[in-house]
Amino acid sequence: MKKSEQLTDSMFYIMAALTKPRHGYAIMSLIEETTGGVITIGPASMYTIIKKLLTQEWIYLHDGSDSRRKTYLLTEKGRKALEEDLKLRKQMIQLAETGLKEAEE
Amino acid sequence: MKKSEQLTDSMFYIMAALTKPRHGYAIMSLIEETTGGVITIGPASMYTIIKKLLTQEWIYLHDGSDSRRKTYLLTEKGRKALEEDLKLRKQMIQLAETGLKEAEE
DNA sequence: ACACCTATATCACTTTATGATATATTCCCA
DNA sequence: TGGGAATATATCATAAAGTGATATAGGTGT
């Protein structure tokens, strides 16, 4: 896939979690909890992606971070990217649902 | 990400297209058209993924294929995988939307 | 004291995705 | 009628992404 800046699934999850200030470990826990353990992002993926999102300036190191916990939050740019991606994902779902429905008939 | 069998975005697109019998080129065109050119899956990705889906038995070579056009279709197993994945994707979207909404307040 | 949870980090490897390119057929129209 | 555009499938070599394993260290409770 590609062309524009579509987010990978993992990036999408992490950015969705960062609509509120959260630190890495909290993000992992949140995703695991909200998906009932179906989706797991381990530390390797987590911190790899965090690094990428930082360089892309889609997230930033939020105040309230101490040496132990680094708290991140979406930048304005990041929020827009997330919203853009959300639209595309809805379109994807629409495509699949239409297809599945039509196949039933 | 991972744990269970979540589909990659590209796999999801292709499988969504294969709720009806379609050949590779038609899948590429469909995706490009329905997303207004935002998403493009080139031949390399296309045929790589087709191959994987075949070995996984999520799609099969459909009747009506001649030597020139190979037409594929979802297997029952594939349809279930797609439906399963669809649920997860809806959940993802829910998570993101809730987060974005709450952040506005 | 020590076991356990929280928290971040990286290395080495696997899996996925893709640009470039090749090849062949069919369609149209000048 | 011949040649360019569109259709169609395929692969190679590389780049990008994801992840298991592992390391390190501060907290907390008992």
PDB file of C-alpha atoms (C1' of nucleotides) in Angstrom:
ATOM      1  CA  MET A   1       0.000   0.000   0.000  1.00  0.00           C
ATOM      2  CA  LYS A   2       0.975   3.564   0.003  1.00  0.00           C
ATOM      3  CA  LYS A   3       1.182   6.829  -1.737  1.00  0.00           C
ATOM      4  CA  SER A   4       0.228   9.284   0.980  1.00  0.00           C
ATOM      5  CA  GLU A   5       1.058   9.038   4.620  1.00  0.00           C
ATOM      6  CA  GLN A   6      -1.133   6.249   5.772  1.00  0.00           C
ATOM      7  CA  LEU A   7      -0.327   5.146   9.273  1.00  0.00           C
ATOM      8  CA  THR A   8       0.562   1.564  10.025  1.00  0.00           C
ATOM      9  CA  ASP A   9      -1.809  -0.177  12.400  1.00  0.00           C
ATOM     10  CA  SER A  10       0.637   0.058  15.256  1.00  0.00           C
ATOM     11  CA  MET A  11       1.223   3.748  14.696  1.00  0.00           C
ATOM     12  CA  PHE A  12      -2.490   4.280  14.595  1.00  0.00           C
ATOM     13  CA  TYR A  13      -3.027   2.513  17.907  1.00  0.00           C
ATOM     14  CA  ILE A  14      -0.287   4.419  19.622  1.00  0.00           C
ATOM     15  CA  MET A  15      -1.424   7.766  18.291  1.00  0.00           C
ATOM     16  CA  ALA A  16      -4.993   7.009  19.272  1.00  0.00           C
ATOM     17  CA  ALA A  17      -3.751   6.402  22.790  1.00  0.00           C
ATOM     18  CA  LEU A  18      -1.836   9.676  22.766  1.00  0.00           C
ATOM     19  CA  THR A  19      -4.871  11.913  22.468  1.00  0.00           C
ATOM     20  CA  LYS A  20      -4.193  12.069  26.191  1.00  0.00           C
ATOM     21  CA  PRO A  21      -0.797  12.355  27.828  1.00  0.00           C
ATOM     22  CA  ARG A  22       0.505   8.865  28.423  1.00  0.00           C
ATOM     23  CA  HIS A  23       3.838   7.167  28.839  1.00  0.00           C
ATOM     24  CA  GLY A  24       4.998   4.156  26.875  1.00  0.00           C
ATOM     25  CA  TYR A  25       4.095   1.519  29.338  1.00  0.00           C
ATOM     26  CA  ALA A  26       0.625   2.984  29.831  1.00  0.00           C
ATOM     27  CA  ILE A  27       0.069   2.893  26.070  1.00  0.00           C
ATOM     28  CA  MET A  28       0.970  -0.765  25.900  1.00  0.00           C
ATOM     29  CA  SER A  29      -1.334  -1.571  28.783  1.00  0.00           C
ATOM     30  CA  LEU A  30      -4.188   0.484  27.365  1.00  0.00           C
ATOM     31  CA  ILE A  31      -4.067  -1.210  23.981  1.00  0.00           C
ATOM     32  CA  GLU A  32      -3.884  -4.638  25.522  1.00  0.00           C
ATOM     33  CA  GLU A  33      -6.793  -3.888  27.826  1.00  0.00           C
ATOM     34  CA  THR A  34      -9.101  -2.200  25.356  1.00  0.00           C
ATOM     35  CA  THR A  35      -8.680  -4.987  22.815  1.00  0.00           C
ATOM     36  CA  GLY A  36      -9.068  -7.693  25.402  1.00  0.00           C
ATOM     37  CA  GLY A  37      -5.542  -8.896  24.830  1.00  0.00           C
ATOM     38  CA  VAL A  38      -6.096  -9.491  21.132  1.00  0.00           C
ATOM     39  CA  ILE A  39      -3.630  -6.821  20.194  1.00  0.00           C
ATOM     40  CA  THR A  40      -0.315  -6.588  21.935  1.00  0.00           C
ATOM     41  CA  ILE A  41       2.410  -4.112  21.246  1.00  0.00           C
ATOM     42  CA  GLY A  42       5.596  -5.175  22.954  1.00  0.00           C
ATOM     43  CA  PRO A  43       8.339  -2.838  24.121  1.00  0.00           C
ATOM     44  CA  ALA A  44      10.416  -3.288  20.985  1.00  0.00           C
ATOM     45  CA  SER A  45       7.644  -2.108  18.707  1.00  0.00           C
ATOM     46  CA  MET A  46       6.535   0.527  21.173  1.00  0.00           C
ATOM     47  CA  TYR A  47       9.797   2.372  21.511  1.00  0.00           C
ATOM     48  CA  THR A  48      10.728   1.966  17.870  1.00  0.00           C
ATOM     49  CA  ILE A  49       7.514   3.658  16.881  1.00  0.00           C
ATOM     50  CA  ILE A  50       7.689   6.312  19.602  1.00  0.00           C
ATOM     51  CA  LYS A  51      11.070   7.312  18.200  1.00  0.00           C
ATOM     52  CA  LYS A  52       9.678   7.590  14.702  1.00  0.00           C
ATOM     53  CA  LEU A  53       6.685   9.608  15.802  1.00  0.00           C
ATOM     54  CA  LEU A  54       8.964  12.001  17.654  1.00  0.00           C
ATOM     55  CA  THR A  55      11.153  12.667  14.630  1.00  0.00           C
ATOM     56  CA  GLN A  56       8.036  13.134  12.537  1.00  0.00           C
ATOM     57  CA  GLU A  57       6.777  15.614  15.113  1.00  0.00           C
ATOM     58  CA  TRP A  58       3.474  13.861  15.486  1.00  0.00           C
ATOM     59  CA  ILE A  59       4.025  13.508  19.209  1.00  0.00           C
ATOM     60  CA  TYR A  60       6.136  15.398  21.703  1.00  0.00           C
ATOM     61  CA  LEU A  61       7.580  14.903  25.145  1.00  0.00           C
ATOM     62  CA  HIS A  62       4.978  16.311  27.440  1.00  0.00           C
ATOM     63  CA  ASP A  63       5.524  18.226  30.653  1.00  0.00           C
ATOM     64  CA  GLY A  64       5.274  16.154  33.725  1.00  0.00           C
ATOM     65  CA  SER A  65       7.811  13.687  32.422  1.00  0.00           C
ATOM     66  CA  ASP A  66      10.427  12.833  34.959  1.00  0.00           C
ATOM     67  CA  SER A  67      13.495  10.711  34.398  1.00  0.00           C
ATOM     68  CA  ARG A  68      11.537   7.595  35.133  1.00  0.00           C
ATOM     69  CA  ARG A  69       8.428   8.155  33.083  1.00  0.00           C
ATOM     70  CA  LYS A  70       8.398   9.888  29.770  1.00  0.00           C
ATOM     71  CA  THR A  71       4.991  11.200  28.958  1.00  0.00           C
ATOM     72  CA  TYR A  72       4.012  11.891  25.364  1.00  0.00           C
ATOM     73  CA  LEU A  73       1.150  13.694  23.672  1.00  0.00           C
ATOM     74  CA  LEU A  74      -0.022  14.283  20.107  1.00  0.00           C
ATOM     75  CA  THR A  75       1.068  17.504  18.459  1.00  0.00           C
ATOM     76  CA  GLU A  76      -1.430  19.454  16.395  1.00  0.00           C
ATOM     77  CA  LYS A  77       0.187  17.997  13.307  1.00  0.00           C
ATOM     78  CA  GLY A  78      -0.175  14.549  14.787  1.00  0.00           C
ATOM     79  CA  ARG A  79      -3.831  15.039  15.566  1.00  0.00           C
ATOM     80  CA  LYS A  80      -4.480  16.039  11.994  1.00  0.00           C
ATOM     81  CA  ALA A  81      -2.622  13.026  10.668  1.00  0.00           C
ATOM     82  CA  LEU A  82      -4.674  10.811  12.940  1.00  0.00           C
ATOM     83  CA  GLU A  83      -7.946  12.358  11.824  1.00  0.00           C
ATOM     84  CA  GLU A  84      -6.959  12.016   8.196  1.00  0.00           C
ATOM     85  CA  ASP A  85      -6.096   8.416   8.699  1.00  0.00           C
ATOM     86  CA  LEU A  86      -9.327   7.794  10.518  1.00  0.00           C
ATOM     87  CA  LYS A  87     -11.282   8.859   7.461  1.00  0.00           C
ATOM     88  CA  LEU A  88      -9.378   6.426   5.289  1.00  0.00           C
ATOM     89  CA  ARG A  89      -9.909   3.611   7.745  1.00  0.00           C
ATOM     90  CA  LYS A  90     -13.621   4.229   7.766  1.00  0.00           C
ATOM     91  CA  GLN A  91     -13.580   4.066   4.003  1.00  0.00           C
ATOM     92  CA  MET A  92     -11.743   0.738   4.169  1.00  0.00           C
ATOM     93  CA  ILE A  93     -14.371  -0.638   6.482  1.00  0.00           C
ATOM     94  CA  GLN A  94     -17.119   0.613   4.247  1.00  0.00           C
ATOM     95  CA  LEU A  95     -15.575  -1.172   1.287  1.00  0.00           C
ATOM     96  CA  ALA A  96     -15.308  -4.446   3.172  1.00  0.00           C
ATOM     97  CA  GLU A  97     -18.801  -4.282   4.615  1.00  0.00           C
ATOM     98  CA  THR A  98     -20.386  -3.488   1.297  1.00  0.00           C
ATOM     99  CA  GLY A  99     -18.532  -6.375  -0.272  1.00  0.00           C
ATOM    100  CA  LEU A 100     -19.510  -8.819   2.431  1.00  0.00           C
ATOM    101  CA  LYS A 101     -23.115  -7.735   2.360  1.00  0.00           C
ATOM    102  CA  GLU A 102     -23.387  -8.017  -1.405  1.00  0.00           C
ATOM    103  CA  ALA A 103     -21.807 -11.451  -1.369  1.00  0.00           C
ATOM    104  CA  GLU A 104     -24.552 -12.697   0.933  1.00  0.00           C
ATOM    105  CA  GLU A 105     -27.270 -12.009  -1.568  1.00  0.00           C
TER     106      GLU A 105
ATOM    107  CA  MET B   1       1.385  -5.352  16.994  1.00  0.00           C
ATOM    108  CA  LYS B   2       0.260  -8.905  16.909  1.00  0.00           C
ATOM    109  CA  LYS B   3      -0.751 -11.947  18.771  1.00  0.00           C
ATOM    110  CA  SER B   4      -3.682 -13.212  16.744  1.00  0.00           C
ATOM    111  CA  GLU B   5      -4.012 -13.088  13.009  1.00  0.00           C
ATOM    112  CA  GLN B   6      -4.622  -9.455  12.347  1.00  0.00           C
ATOM    113  CA  LEU B   7      -4.465  -8.638   8.685  1.00  0.00           C
ATOM    114  CA  THR B   8      -2.118  -6.030   7.350  1.00  0.00           C
ATOM    115  CA  ASP B   9      -3.818  -3.081   5.710  1.00  0.00           C
ATOM    116  CA  SER B  10      -2.924  -4.314   2.262  1.00  0.00           C
ATOM    117  CA  MET B  11      -4.220  -7.790   2.941  1.00  0.00           C
ATOM    118  CA  PHE B  12      -7.400  -6.294   4.267  1.00  0.00           C
ATOM    119  CA  TYR B  13      -7.949  -4.226   1.139  1.00  0.00           C
ATOM    120  CA  ILE B  14      -7.318  -7.122  -1.160  1.00  0.00           C
ATOM    121  CA  MET B  15      -9.547  -9.469   0.762  1.00  0.00           C
ATOM    122  CA  ALA B  16     -12.288  -6.868   0.886  1.00  0.00           C
ATOM    123  CA  ALA B  17     -12.090  -6.684  -2.889  1.00  0.00           C
ATOM    124  CA  LEU B  18     -12.296 -10.455  -3.144  1.00  0.00           C
ATOM    125  CA  THR B  19     -15.762 -10.766  -1.698  1.00  0.00           C
ATOM    126  CA  LYS B  20     -16.490 -10.921  -5.411  1.00  0.00           C
ATOM    127  CA  PRO B  21     -14.472 -12.801  -8.015  1.00  0.00           C
ATOM    128  CA  ARG B  22     -11.790 -10.493  -9.292  1.00  0.00           C
ATOM    129  CA  HIS B  23      -8.394 -10.792 -10.890  1.00  0.00           C
ATOM    130  CA  GLY B  24      -5.269  -9.014  -9.697  1.00  0.00           C
ATOM    131  CA  TYR B  25      -5.393  -6.088 -11.994  1.00  0.00           C
ATOM    132  CA  ALA B  26      -9.045  -5.452 -11.219  1.00  0.00           C
ATOM    133  CA  ILE B  27      -8.246  -5.434  -7.510  1.00  0.00           C
ATOM    134  CA  MET B  28      -5.552  -2.822  -7.982  1.00  0.00           C
ATOM    135  CA  SER B  29      -7.861  -0.655 -10.042  1.00  0.00           C
ATOM    136  CA  LEU B  30     -10.745  -1.020  -7.609  1.00  0.00           C
ATOM    137  CA  ILE B  31      -8.689   0.036  -4.634  1.00  0.00           C
ATOM    138  CA  GLU B  32      -7.234   2.977  -6.452  1.00  0.00           C
ATOM    139  CA  GLU B  33     -10.646   4.102  -7.637  1.00  0.00           C
ATOM    140  CA  THR B  34     -12.590   3.677  -4.425  1.00  0.00           C
ATOM    141  CA  THR B  35      -9.982   5.564  -2.432  1.00  0.00           C
ATOM    142  CA  GLY B  36      -9.679   8.285  -5.015  1.00  0.00           C
ATOM    143  CA  GLY B  37      -6.075   7.384  -5.669  1.00  0.00           C
ATOM    144  CA  VAL B  38      -5.043   7.854  -2.078  1.00  0.00           C
ATOM    145  CA  ILE B  39      -4.206   4.194  -1.701  1.00  0.00           C
ATOM    146  CA  THR B  40      -2.261   2.406  -4.370  1.00  0.00           C
ATOM    147  CA  ILE B  41      -1.194  -1.199  -4.326  1.00  0.00           C
ATOM    148  CA  GLY B  42       1.363  -1.840  -7.019  1.00  0.00           C
ATOM    149  CA  PRO B  43       1.917  -5.157  -8.763  1.00  0.00           C
ATOM    150  CA  ALA B  44       4.784  -6.184  -6.507  1.00  0.00           C
ATOM    151  CA  SER B  45       2.684  -5.900  -3.362  1.00  0.00           C
ATOM    152  CA  MET B  46      -0.361  -7.305  -5.120  1.00  0.00           C
ATOM    153  CA  TYR B  47       1.121 -10.554  -6.298  1.00  0.00           C
ATOM    154  CA  THR B  48       3.210 -11.051  -3.194  1.00  0.00           C
ATOM    155  CA  ILE B  49       0.093 -10.858  -1.084  1.00  0.00           C
ATOM    156  CA  ILE B  50      -2.013 -12.946  -3.475  1.00  0.00           C
ATOM    157  CA  LYS B  51       0.576 -15.695  -3.119  1.00  0.00           C
ATOM    158  CA  LYS B  52       0.436 -15.522   0.650  1.00  0.00           C
ATOM    159  CA  LEU B  53      -3.343 -15.542   0.734  1.00  0.00           C
ATOM    160  CA  LEU B  54      -3.393 -18.597  -1.499  1.00  0.00           C
ATOM    161  CA  THR B  55      -1.061 -20.601   0.735  1.00  0.00           C
ATOM    162  CA  GLN B  56      -3.099 -19.533   3.738  1.00  0.00           C
ATOM    163  CA  GLU B  57      -6.214 -20.726   1.916  1.00  0.00           C
ATOM    164  CA  TRP B  58      -7.997 -17.459   2.452  1.00  0.00           C
ATOM    165  CA  ILE B  59      -8.564 -17.124  -1.272  1.00  0.00           C
ATOM    166  CA  TYR B  60      -8.668 -19.600  -4.120  1.00  0.00           C
ATOM    167  CA  LEU B  61      -8.355 -19.612  -7.875  1.00  0.00           C
ATOM    168  CA  HIS B  62     -11.888 -19.232  -9.093  1.00  0.00           C
ATOM    169  CA  ASP B  63     -13.476 -20.841 -12.121  1.00  0.00           C
ATOM    170  CA  GLY B  64     -13.544 -18.707 -15.156  1.00  0.00           C
ATOM    171  CA  SER B  65      -9.848 -18.040 -14.935  1.00  0.00           C
ATOM    172  CA  ASP B  66      -8.121 -18.440 -18.228  1.00  0.00           C
ATOM    173  CA  SER B  67      -4.405 -18.311 -18.845  1.00  0.00           C
ATOM    174  CA  ARG B  68      -4.568 -14.572 -19.239  1.00  0.00           C
ATOM    175  CA  ARG B  69      -6.659 -13.614 -16.259  1.00  0.00           C
ATOM    176  CA  LYS B  70      -6.529 -15.375 -12.948  1.00  0.00           C
ATOM    177  CA  THR B  71      -9.648 -14.765 -10.999  1.00  0.00           C
ATOM    178  CA  TYR B  72      -9.653 -15.181  -7.232  1.00  0.00           C
ATOM    179  CA  LEU B  73     -12.319 -15.337  -4.564  1.00  0.00           C
ATOM    180  CA  LEU B  74     -12.451 -15.550  -0.783  1.00  0.00           C
ATOM    181  CA  THR B  75     -12.759 -18.995   0.732  1.00  0.00           C
ATOM    182  CA  GLU B  76     -15.120 -19.510   3.639  1.00  0.00           C
ATOM    183  CA  LYS B  77     -12.098 -19.425   5.920  1.00  0.00           C
ATOM    184  CA  GLY B  78     -11.040 -16.180   4.316  1.00  0.00           C
ATOM    185  CA  ARG B  79     -14.433 -14.604   4.750  1.00  0.00           C
ATOM    186  CA  LYS B  80     -14.356 -15.427   8.437  1.00  0.00           C
ATOM    187  CA  ALA B  81     -10.880 -13.982   8.813  1.00  0.00           C
ATOM    188  CA  LEU B  82     -12.049 -10.814   7.107  1.00  0.00           C
ATOM    189  CA  GLU B  83     -15.090 -10.502   9.332  1.00  0.00           C
ATOM    190  CA  GLU B  84     -13.008 -11.072  12.415  1.00  0.00           C
ATOM    191  CA  ASP B  85     -10.577  -8.422  11.325  1.00  0.00           C
ATOM    192  CA  LEU B  86     -13.373  -6.033  10.566  1.00  0.00           C
ATOM    193  CA  LYS B  87     -14.530  -6.174  14.171  1.00  0.00           C
ATOM    194  CA  LEU B  88     -11.075  -5.330  15.381  1.00  0.00           C
ATOM    195  CA  ARG B  89     -10.765  -2.439  12.984  1.00  0.00           C
ATOM    196  CA  LYS B  90     -14.035  -1.000  14.172  1.00  0.00           C
ATOM    197  CA  GLN B  91     -12.743  -1.232  17.690  1.00  0.00           C
ATOM    198  CA  MET B  92      -9.600   0.628  16.654  1.00  0.00           C
ATOM    199  CA  ILE B  93     -11.671   3.394  15.190  1.00  0.00           C
ATOM    200  CA  GLN B  94     -13.814   3.580  18.273  1.00  0.00           C
ATOM    201  CA  LEU B  95     -10.730   3.978  20.415  1.00  0.00           C
ATOM    202  CA  ALA B  96      -9.377   6.781  18.269  1.00  0.00           C
ATOM    203  CA  GLU B  97     -12.665   8.625  18.024  1.00  0.00           C
ATOM    204  CA  THR B  98     -13.304   8.475  21.720  1.00  0.00           C
ATOM    205  CA  GLY B  99      -9.812   9.774  22.370  1.00  0.00           C
ATOM    206  CA  LEU B 100     -10.135  12.626  19.907  1.00  0.00           C
ATOM    207  CA  LYS B 101     -13.536  13.609  21.229  1.00  0.00           C
ATOM    208  CA  GLU B 102     -12.421  13.621  24.823  1.00  0.00           C
ATOM    209  CA  ALA B 103      -9.383  15.691  23.983  1.00  0.00           C
ATOM    210  CA  GLU B 104     -11.598  18.417  22.569  1.00  0.00           C
ATOM    211  CA  GLU B 105     -13.329  19.025  25.853  1.00  0.00           C
TER     212      GLU B 105
ATOM    213  C1'  DA C   1      15.793  -8.934  51.556  1.00  0.00           C
ATOM    214  C1'  DC C   2      13.525 -10.295  47.712  1.00  0.00           C
ATOM    215  C1'  DA C   3       9.946 -10.918  44.518  1.00  0.00           C
ATOM    216  C1'  DC C   4       7.158  -8.483  41.503  1.00  0.00           C
ATOM    217  C1'  DC C   5       5.416  -4.755  38.831  1.00  0.00           C
ATOM    218  C1'  DT C   6       6.529  -0.584  36.424  1.00  0.00           C
ATOM    219  C1'  DA C   7       9.299   1.514  32.881  1.00  0.00           C
ATOM    220  C1'  DT C   8      12.495   2.330  29.150  1.00  0.00           C
ATOM    221  C1'  DA C   9      15.848   0.695  25.870  1.00  0.00           C
ATOM    222  C1'  DT C  10      18.392  -1.848  22.120  1.00  0.00           C
ATOM    223  C1'  DC C  11      20.153  -5.688  19.175  1.00  0.00           C
ATOM    224  C1'  DA C  12      19.516  -8.977  15.764  1.00  0.00           C
ATOM    225  C1'  DC C  13      16.312 -11.202  13.100  1.00  0.00           C
ATOM    226  C1'  DT C  14      12.035 -11.940  10.462  1.00  0.00           C
ATOM    227  C1'  DT C  15       8.319 -10.394   7.950  1.00  0.00           C
ATOM    228  C1'  DT C  16       6.197  -7.119   4.817  1.00  0.00           C
ATOM    229  C1'  DA C  17       6.021  -3.817   1.326  1.00  0.00           C
ATOM    230  C1'  DT C  18       7.557  -1.809  -2.843  1.00  0.00           C
ATOM    231  C1'  DG C  19      10.239   0.464  -6.972  1.00  0.00           C
ATOM    232  C1'  DA C  20      11.935  -1.069 -10.992  1.00  0.00           C
ATOM    233  C1'  DT C  21      11.645  -3.843 -14.509  1.00  0.00           C
ATOM    234  C1'  DA C  22      10.235  -7.642 -17.733  1.00  0.00           C
ATOM    235  C1'  DT C  23       6.995  -9.925 -20.647  1.00  0.00           C
ATOM    236  C1'  DA C  24       2.847 -10.861 -23.248  1.00  0.00           C
ATOM    237  C1'  DT C  25      -1.799  -9.970 -24.802  1.00  0.00           C
ATOM    238  C1'  DT C  26      -5.699  -7.203 -26.345  1.00  0.00           C
ATOM    239  C1'  DC C  27      -7.898  -2.983 -27.943  1.00  0.00           C
ATOM    240  C1'  DC C  28      -8.452   0.973 -30.632  1.00  0.00           C
ATOM    241  C1'  DC C  29      -7.838   4.190 -34.161  1.00  0.00           C
ATOM    242  C1'  DA C  30      -5.206   6.803 -37.519  1.00  0.00           C
TER     243       DA C  30
ATOM    244  C1'  DT D   1      -2.148  -2.710 -40.438  1.00  0.00           C
ATOM    245  C1'  DG D   2       0.734  -1.413 -37.279  1.00  0.00           C
ATOM    246  C1'  DG D   3       1.850   0.695 -33.216  1.00  0.00           C
ATOM    247  C1'  DG D   4       0.873   2.989 -28.826  1.00  0.00           C
ATOM    248  C1'  DA D   5      -2.068   2.564 -24.679  1.00  0.00           C
ATOM    249  C1'  DA D   6      -4.256  -0.262 -21.526  1.00  0.00           C
ATOM    250  C1'  DT D   7      -4.644  -4.839 -19.585  1.00  0.00           C
ATOM    251  C1'  DA D   8      -2.445  -8.457 -17.021  1.00  0.00           C
ATOM    252  C1'  DT D   9       0.877 -11.186 -14.441  1.00  0.00           C
ATOM    253  C1'  DA D  10       5.399 -11.877 -12.563  1.00  0.00           C
ATOM    254  C1'  DT D  11       9.980 -11.426 -10.095  1.00  0.00           C
ATOM    255  C1'  DC D  12      14.236  -9.430  -8.122  1.00  0.00           C
ATOM    256  C1'  DA D  13      16.588  -6.729  -5.025  1.00  0.00           C
ATOM    257  C1'  DT D  14      15.995  -3.577  -1.569  1.00  0.00           C
ATOM    258  C1'  DA D  15      13.765  -0.862   1.952  1.00  0.00           C
ATOM    259  C1'  DA D  16      10.716  -0.445   5.712  1.00  0.00           C
ATOM    260  C1'  DA D  17       8.384  -2.272   9.599  1.00  0.00           C
ATOM    261  C1'  DG D  18       7.664  -5.302  13.428  1.00  0.00           C
ATOM    262  C1'  DT D  19       9.208  -8.205  17.109  1.00  0.00           C
ATOM    263  C1'  DG D  20      11.387 -11.861  20.437  1.00  0.00           C
ATOM    264  C1'  DA D  21      14.823 -11.814  23.503  1.00  0.00           C
ATOM    265  C1'  DT D  22      17.220  -9.585  26.572  1.00  0.00           C
ATOM    266  C1'  DA D  23      19.140  -5.855  29.619  1.00  0.00           C
ATOM    267  C1'  DT D  24      18.713  -2.456  33.085  1.00  0.00           C
ATOM    268  C1'  DA D  25      16.792  -0.102  36.939  1.00  0.00           C
ATOM    269  C1'  DG D  26      13.422   2.219  40.106  1.00  0.00           C
ATOM    270  C1'  DG D  27       8.820   1.039  43.102  1.00  0.00           C
ATOM    271  C1'  DT D  28       6.160  -1.262  46.195  1.00  0.00           C
ATOM    272  C1'  DG D  29       4.619  -4.541  49.428  1.00  0.00           C
ATOM    273  C1'  DT D  30       5.468  -8.109  52.750  1.00  0.00           C
TER     274       DT D  30
END
